[in-house]
């Protein structure tokens, strides 16, 4: 009711004191829907993995990774096509860094808060360690091709090499 009462009627822009709460409310609603839909999709993919006898590692490396990254891929390709390659490159690096730092940070904080432990023992499976190595290799490839070879420009060849590196990563992770 509050939203309908204070929504603009077409007579002009909305007052700022109502824009911010409504925007935050809309963001919270969208995040809730996205979380619910994502949970159901993951459960559905897990079901297909069980029915088709596909290991969870393969599902994570392929379908879930692709689905999780598709929106970033579309946004970064759009940015690059508009000539905003620096912003696209920054988004490619900043998104995973944000997910790792904030996602793992809050996740471990919540786990420690709920269990009352001061520290949590974490084992690094081989496939995740392989992912770290390939990520470091890709970052070194970006720096080498963009700074050393390209003098500030990343050539088209990098895209092919990076896609090839991803395929090698997937194959390596499946067999490690």
PDB file of C-alpha atoms in Angstrom:
ATOM      1  CA  UNK A   1       0.000   0.000   0.000  1.00  0.00           C
ATOM      2  CA  UNK A   2       2.824   2.387   0.821  1.00  0.00           C
ATOM      3  CA  UNK A   3       4.366   1.779  -2.595  1.00  0.00           C
ATOM      4  CA  UNK A   4       1.109   2.555  -4.368  1.00  0.00           C
ATOM      5  CA  UNK A   5       0.461   5.623  -2.195  1.00  0.00           C
ATOM      6  CA  UNK A   6       3.831   7.251  -2.847  1.00  0.00           C
ATOM      7  CA  UNK A   7       4.475   6.029  -6.397  1.00  0.00           C
ATOM      8  CA  UNK A   8       4.735   8.809  -8.972  1.00  0.00           C
ATOM      9  CA  UNK A   9       1.563   9.474 -10.894  1.00  0.00           C
ATOM     10  CA  UNK A  10       3.245  10.793 -14.005  1.00  0.00           C
ATOM     11  CA  UNK A  11       3.254  14.411 -12.857  1.00  0.00           C
ATOM     12  CA  UNK A  12       6.995  14.526 -12.372  1.00  0.00           C
ATOM     13  CA  UNK A  13       9.929  12.848 -10.715  1.00  0.00           C
ATOM     14  CA  UNK A  14       9.559  11.145  -7.395  1.00  0.00           C
ATOM     15  CA  UNK A  15      10.864  12.821  -4.254  1.00  0.00           C
ATOM     16  CA  UNK A  16      14.299  11.649  -3.169  1.00  0.00           C
ATOM     17  CA  UNK A  17      13.126  10.693   0.321  1.00  0.00           C
ATOM     18  CA  UNK A  18      10.955   7.998  -1.300  1.00  0.00           C
ATOM     19  CA  UNK A  19      13.246   6.956  -4.135  1.00  0.00           C
ATOM     20  CA  UNK A  20      15.946   5.468  -1.914  1.00  0.00           C
ATOM     21  CA  UNK A  21      13.681   3.277   0.278  1.00  0.00           C
ATOM     22  CA  UNK A  22      11.687   2.074  -2.740  1.00  0.00           C
ATOM     23  CA  UNK A  23      14.882   1.270  -4.625  1.00  0.00           C
ATOM     24  CA  UNK A  24      16.240  -0.695  -1.672  1.00  0.00           C
ATOM     25  CA  UNK A  25      12.899  -2.460  -1.286  1.00  0.00           C
ATOM     26  CA  UNK A  26      12.902  -3.378  -4.988  1.00  0.00           C
ATOM     27  CA  UNK A  27      16.481  -4.619  -4.726  1.00  0.00           C
ATOM     28  CA  UNK A  28      15.602  -6.800  -1.713  1.00  0.00           C
ATOM     29  CA  UNK A  29      12.578  -8.270  -3.501  1.00  0.00           C
ATOM     30  CA  UNK A  30      14.622  -8.989  -6.649  1.00  0.00           C
ATOM     31  CA  UNK A  31      17.424 -10.582  -4.606  1.00  0.00           C
ATOM     32  CA  UNK A  32      14.900 -12.763  -2.772  1.00  0.00           C
ATOM     33  CA  UNK A  33      13.345 -13.962  -6.021  1.00  0.00           C
ATOM     34  CA  UNK A  34      16.751 -14.604  -7.575  1.00  0.00           C
ATOM     35  CA  UNK A  35      17.851 -16.583  -4.526  1.00  0.00           C
ATOM     36  CA  UNK A  36      14.690 -18.701  -4.554  1.00  0.00           C
ATOM     37  CA  UNK A  37      14.888 -19.388  -8.274  1.00  0.00           C
ATOM     38  CA  UNK A  38      18.620 -20.162  -8.088  1.00  0.00           C
ATOM     39  CA  UNK A  39      18.039 -22.646  -5.262  1.00  0.00           C
ATOM     40  CA  UNK A  40      15.397 -24.476  -7.290  1.00  0.00           C
ATOM     41  CA  UNK A  41      17.579 -24.502 -10.416  1.00  0.00           C
ATOM     42  CA  UNK A  42      20.528 -25.937  -8.473  1.00  0.00           C
ATOM     43  CA  UNK A  43      18.269 -28.632  -7.016  1.00  0.00           C
ATOM     44  CA  UNK A  44      16.995 -29.429 -10.508  1.00  0.00           C
ATOM     45  CA  UNK A  45      20.534 -29.650 -11.895  1.00  0.00           C
ATOM     46  CA  UNK A  46      21.548 -31.889  -8.966  1.00  0.00           C
ATOM     47  CA  UNK A  47      18.596 -34.138  -9.772  1.00  0.00           C
ATOM     48  CA  UNK A  48      19.639 -34.407 -13.428  1.00  0.00           C
ATOM     49  CA  UNK A  49      23.192 -35.152 -12.287  1.00  0.00           C
ATOM     50  CA  UNK A  50      21.972 -37.974 -10.069  1.00  0.00           C
ATOM     51  CA  UNK A  51      19.600 -39.392 -12.696  1.00  0.00           C
ATOM     52  CA  UNK A  52      22.216 -39.250 -15.455  1.00  0.00           C
ATOM     53  CA  UNK A  53      25.010 -40.373 -13.098  1.00  0.00           C
ATOM     54  CA  UNK A  54      27.108 -37.268 -13.770  1.00  0.00           C
ATOM     55  CA  UNK A  55      29.584 -36.520 -10.950  1.00  0.00           C
ATOM     56  CA  UNK A  56      28.995 -33.291  -9.030  1.00  0.00           C
ATOM     57  CA  UNK A  57      32.479 -32.096 -10.007  1.00  0.00           C
ATOM     58  CA  UNK A  58      31.565 -32.252 -13.689  1.00  0.00           C
ATOM     59  CA  UNK A  59      28.280 -30.464 -13.019  1.00  0.00           C
ATOM     60  CA  UNK A  60      30.083 -27.718 -11.107  1.00  0.00           C
ATOM     61  CA  UNK A  61      32.791 -27.272 -13.742  1.00  0.00           C
ATOM     62  CA  UNK A  62      30.371 -27.073 -16.629  1.00  0.00           C
ATOM     63  CA  UNK A  63      26.696 -26.338 -16.146  1.00  0.00           C
ATOM     64  CA  UNK A  64      26.792 -24.466 -12.828  1.00  0.00           C
ATOM     65  CA  UNK A  65      29.911 -22.497 -13.773  1.00  0.00           C
ATOM     66  CA  UNK A  66      28.390 -21.529 -17.115  1.00  0.00           C
ATOM     67  CA  UNK A  67      25.052 -20.547 -15.568  1.00  0.00           C
ATOM     68  CA  UNK A  68      26.746 -18.568 -12.827  1.00  0.00           C
ATOM     69  CA  UNK A  69      28.942 -16.641 -15.269  1.00  0.00           C
ATOM     70  CA  UNK A  70      26.607 -16.124 -18.208  1.00  0.00           C
ATOM     71  CA  UNK A  71      25.292 -12.728 -17.094  1.00  0.00           C
ATOM     72  CA  UNK A  72      28.849 -11.493 -16.500  1.00  0.00           C
ATOM     73  CA  UNK A  73      29.867 -12.731 -19.937  1.00  0.00           C
ATOM     74  CA  UNK A  74      27.010 -10.867 -21.627  1.00  0.00           C
ATOM     75  CA  UNK A  75      27.688  -7.658 -19.687  1.00  0.00           C
ATOM     76  CA  UNK A  76      31.441  -7.753 -20.325  1.00  0.00           C
ATOM     77  CA  UNK A  77      31.045  -8.463 -24.048  1.00  0.00           C
ATOM     78  CA  UNK A  78      28.587  -5.556 -24.269  1.00  0.00           C
ATOM     79  CA  UNK A  79      31.023  -3.270 -22.470  1.00  0.00           C
ATOM     80  CA  UNK A  80      33.857  -4.311 -24.777  1.00  0.00           C
ATOM     81  CA  UNK A  81      31.757  -3.743 -27.897  1.00  0.00           C
ATOM     82  CA  UNK A  82      30.978  -0.213 -26.665  1.00  0.00           C
ATOM     83  CA  UNK A  83      34.682   0.525 -26.331  1.00  0.00           C
ATOM     84  CA  UNK A  84      34.755   0.195 -22.545  1.00  0.00           C
ATOM     85  CA  UNK A  85      37.322  -2.584 -22.481  1.00  0.00           C
ATOM     86  CA  UNK A  86      39.005  -1.283 -19.312  1.00  0.00           C
ATOM     87  CA  UNK A  87      35.694  -1.451 -17.449  1.00  0.00           C
ATOM     88  CA  UNK A  88      35.025  -4.957 -18.816  1.00  0.00           C
ATOM     89  CA  UNK A  89      38.474  -6.167 -17.757  1.00  0.00           C
ATOM     90  CA  UNK A  90      38.040  -4.633 -14.317  1.00  0.00           C
ATOM     91  CA  UNK A  91      34.625  -6.274 -13.950  1.00  0.00           C
ATOM     92  CA  UNK A  92      36.076  -9.663 -14.958  1.00  0.00           C
ATOM     93  CA  UNK A  93      38.627  -9.421 -12.167  1.00  0.00           C
ATOM     94  CA  UNK A  94      36.607  -7.537  -9.546  1.00  0.00           C
ATOM     95  CA  UNK A  95      33.558  -9.832  -9.652  1.00  0.00           C
ATOM     96  CA  UNK A  96      35.360 -13.028  -8.640  1.00  0.00           C
ATOM     97  CA  UNK A  97      37.502 -11.142  -6.125  1.00  0.00           C
ATOM     98  CA  UNK A  98      34.335  -9.723  -4.552  1.00  0.00           C
ATOM     99  CA  UNK A  99      32.730 -13.175  -4.492  1.00  0.00           C
ATOM    100  CA  UNK A 100      35.801 -14.755  -2.921  1.00  0.00           C
ATOM    101  CA  UNK A 101      36.438 -12.069  -0.327  1.00  0.00           C
ATOM    102  CA  UNK A 102      32.922 -11.040   0.650  1.00  0.00           C
ATOM    103  CA  UNK A 103      31.186 -14.362  -0.060  1.00  0.00           C
ATOM    104  CA  UNK A 104      33.731 -16.476   1.775  1.00  0.00           C
ATOM    105  CA  UNK A 105      34.212 -13.812   4.439  1.00  0.00           C
ATOM    106  CA  UNK A 106      30.536 -13.610   5.345  1.00  0.00           C
ATOM    107  CA  UNK A 107      30.114 -17.359   4.908  1.00  0.00           C
ATOM    108  CA  UNK A 108      32.912 -18.197   7.324  1.00  0.00           C
ATOM    109  CA  UNK A 109      31.804 -15.458   9.711  1.00  0.00           C
ATOM    110  CA  UNK A 110      28.264 -16.886   9.777  1.00  0.00           C
ATOM    111  CA  UNK A 111      29.602 -20.421  10.231  1.00  0.00           C
ATOM    112  CA  UNK A 112      31.864 -19.392  13.116  1.00  0.00           C
ATOM    113  CA  UNK A 113      29.064 -17.372  14.696  1.00  0.00           C
ATOM    114  CA  UNK A 114      26.630 -20.288  14.518  1.00  0.00           C
ATOM    115  CA  UNK A 115      29.123 -22.921  15.740  1.00  0.00           C
ATOM    116  CA  UNK A 116      30.914 -20.712  18.275  1.00  0.00           C
ATOM    117  CA  UNK A 117      34.316 -21.758  16.943  1.00  0.00           C
ATOM    118  CA  UNK A 118      37.251 -19.375  16.609  1.00  0.00           C
ATOM    119  CA  UNK A 119      38.620 -21.083  13.503  1.00  0.00           C
ATOM    120  CA  UNK A 120      37.419 -23.597  10.922  1.00  0.00           C
ATOM    121  CA  UNK A 121      39.529 -26.376   9.392  1.00  0.00           C
ATOM    122  CA  UNK A 122      39.339 -26.233   5.594  1.00  0.00           C
ATOM    123  CA  UNK A 123      40.706 -28.831   3.213  1.00  0.00           C
ATOM    124  CA  UNK A 124      41.574 -27.729  -0.298  1.00  0.00           C
ATOM    125  CA  UNK A 125      40.468 -30.411  -2.757  1.00  0.00           C
ATOM    126  CA  UNK A 126      42.697 -31.015  -5.747  1.00  0.00           C
ATOM    127  CA  UNK A 127      40.192 -29.652  -8.272  1.00  0.00           C
ATOM    128  CA  UNK A 128      39.882 -26.348  -6.388  1.00  0.00           C
ATOM    129  CA  UNK A 129      43.669 -26.056  -6.081  1.00  0.00           C
ATOM    130  CA  UNK A 130      43.846 -26.665  -9.835  1.00  0.00           C
ATOM    131  CA  UNK A 131      41.370 -23.817 -10.324  1.00  0.00           C
ATOM    132  CA  UNK A 132      43.548 -21.511  -8.240  1.00  0.00           C
ATOM    133  CA  UNK A 133      46.605 -22.377 -10.324  1.00  0.00           C
ATOM    134  CA  UNK A 134      44.776 -21.735 -13.582  1.00  0.00           C
ATOM    135  CA  UNK A 135      43.398 -18.443 -12.236  1.00  0.00           C
ATOM    136  CA  UNK A 136      46.898 -17.299 -11.331  1.00  0.00           C
ATOM    137  CA  UNK A 137      48.097 -18.427 -14.763  1.00  0.00           C
ATOM    138  CA  UNK A 138      45.319 -16.470 -16.487  1.00  0.00           C
ATOM    139  CA  UNK A 139      46.119 -13.325 -14.481  1.00  0.00           C
ATOM    140  CA  UNK A 140      49.796 -13.695 -15.421  1.00  0.00           C
ATOM    141  CA  UNK A 141      48.729 -14.146 -19.055  1.00  0.00           C
ATOM    142  CA  UNK A 142      46.684 -10.917 -18.928  1.00  0.00           C
ATOM    143  CA  UNK A 143      49.591  -8.977 -17.446  1.00  0.00           C
ATOM    144  CA  UNK A 144      52.110 -10.493 -19.859  1.00  0.00           C
ATOM    145  CA  UNK A 145      50.006  -9.992 -22.999  1.00  0.00           C
ATOM    146  CA  UNK A 146      48.677  -6.576 -22.024  1.00  0.00           C
ATOM    147  CA  UNK A 147      51.689  -4.956 -20.408  1.00  0.00           C
ATOM    148  CA  UNK A 148      54.759  -6.722 -21.766  1.00  0.00           C
ATOM    149  CA  UNK A 149      53.722  -7.667 -25.317  1.00  0.00           C
ATOM    150  CA  UNK A 150      50.879  -5.259 -26.091  1.00  0.00           C
ATOM    151  CA  UNK A 151      52.190  -2.172 -24.268  1.00  0.00           C
ATOM    152  CA  UNK A 152      48.757  -1.515 -22.745  1.00  0.00           C
ATOM    153  CA  UNK A 153      46.669  -3.246 -25.419  1.00  0.00           C
ATOM    154  CA  UNK A 154      45.358  -6.785 -25.229  1.00  0.00           C
ATOM    155  CA  UNK A 155      45.203  -8.404 -28.656  1.00  0.00           C
ATOM    156  CA  UNK A 156      42.639 -10.772 -30.103  1.00  0.00           C
ATOM    157  CA  UNK A 157      45.027 -13.678 -29.652  1.00  0.00           C
ATOM    158  CA  UNK A 158      44.585 -13.414 -25.867  1.00  0.00           C
ATOM    159  CA  UNK A 159      40.909 -14.371 -26.185  1.00  0.00           C
ATOM    160  CA  UNK A 160      41.743 -17.563 -28.024  1.00  0.00           C
ATOM    161  CA  UNK A 161      44.509 -18.455 -25.596  1.00  0.00           C
ATOM    162  CA  UNK A 162      42.257 -17.753 -22.578  1.00  0.00           C
ATOM    163  CA  UNK A 163      39.456 -19.941 -23.984  1.00  0.00           C
ATOM    164  CA  UNK A 164      41.986 -22.674 -24.662  1.00  0.00           C
ATOM    165  CA  UNK A 165      43.306 -22.278 -21.120  1.00  0.00           C
ATOM    166  CA  UNK A 166      39.761 -22.755 -19.793  1.00  0.00           C
ATOM    167  CA  UNK A 167      39.307 -25.949 -21.805  1.00  0.00           C
ATOM    168  CA  UNK A 168      42.621 -27.268 -20.485  1.00  0.00           C
ATOM    169  CA  UNK A 169      41.455 -26.349 -16.972  1.00  0.00           C
ATOM    170  CA  UNK A 170      38.172 -28.258 -17.346  1.00  0.00           C
ATOM    171  CA  UNK A 171      39.894 -31.345 -18.735  1.00  0.00           C
ATOM    172  CA  UNK A 172      42.630 -31.185 -16.084  1.00  0.00           C
ATOM    173  CA  UNK A 173      40.083 -30.778 -13.277  1.00  0.00           C
ATOM    174  CA  UNK A 174      38.064 -33.728 -14.493  1.00  0.00           C
ATOM    175  CA  UNK A 175      41.079 -36.018 -14.443  1.00  0.00           C
ATOM    176  CA  UNK A 176      42.781 -34.762 -11.267  1.00  0.00           C
TER     177      UNK A 176
END
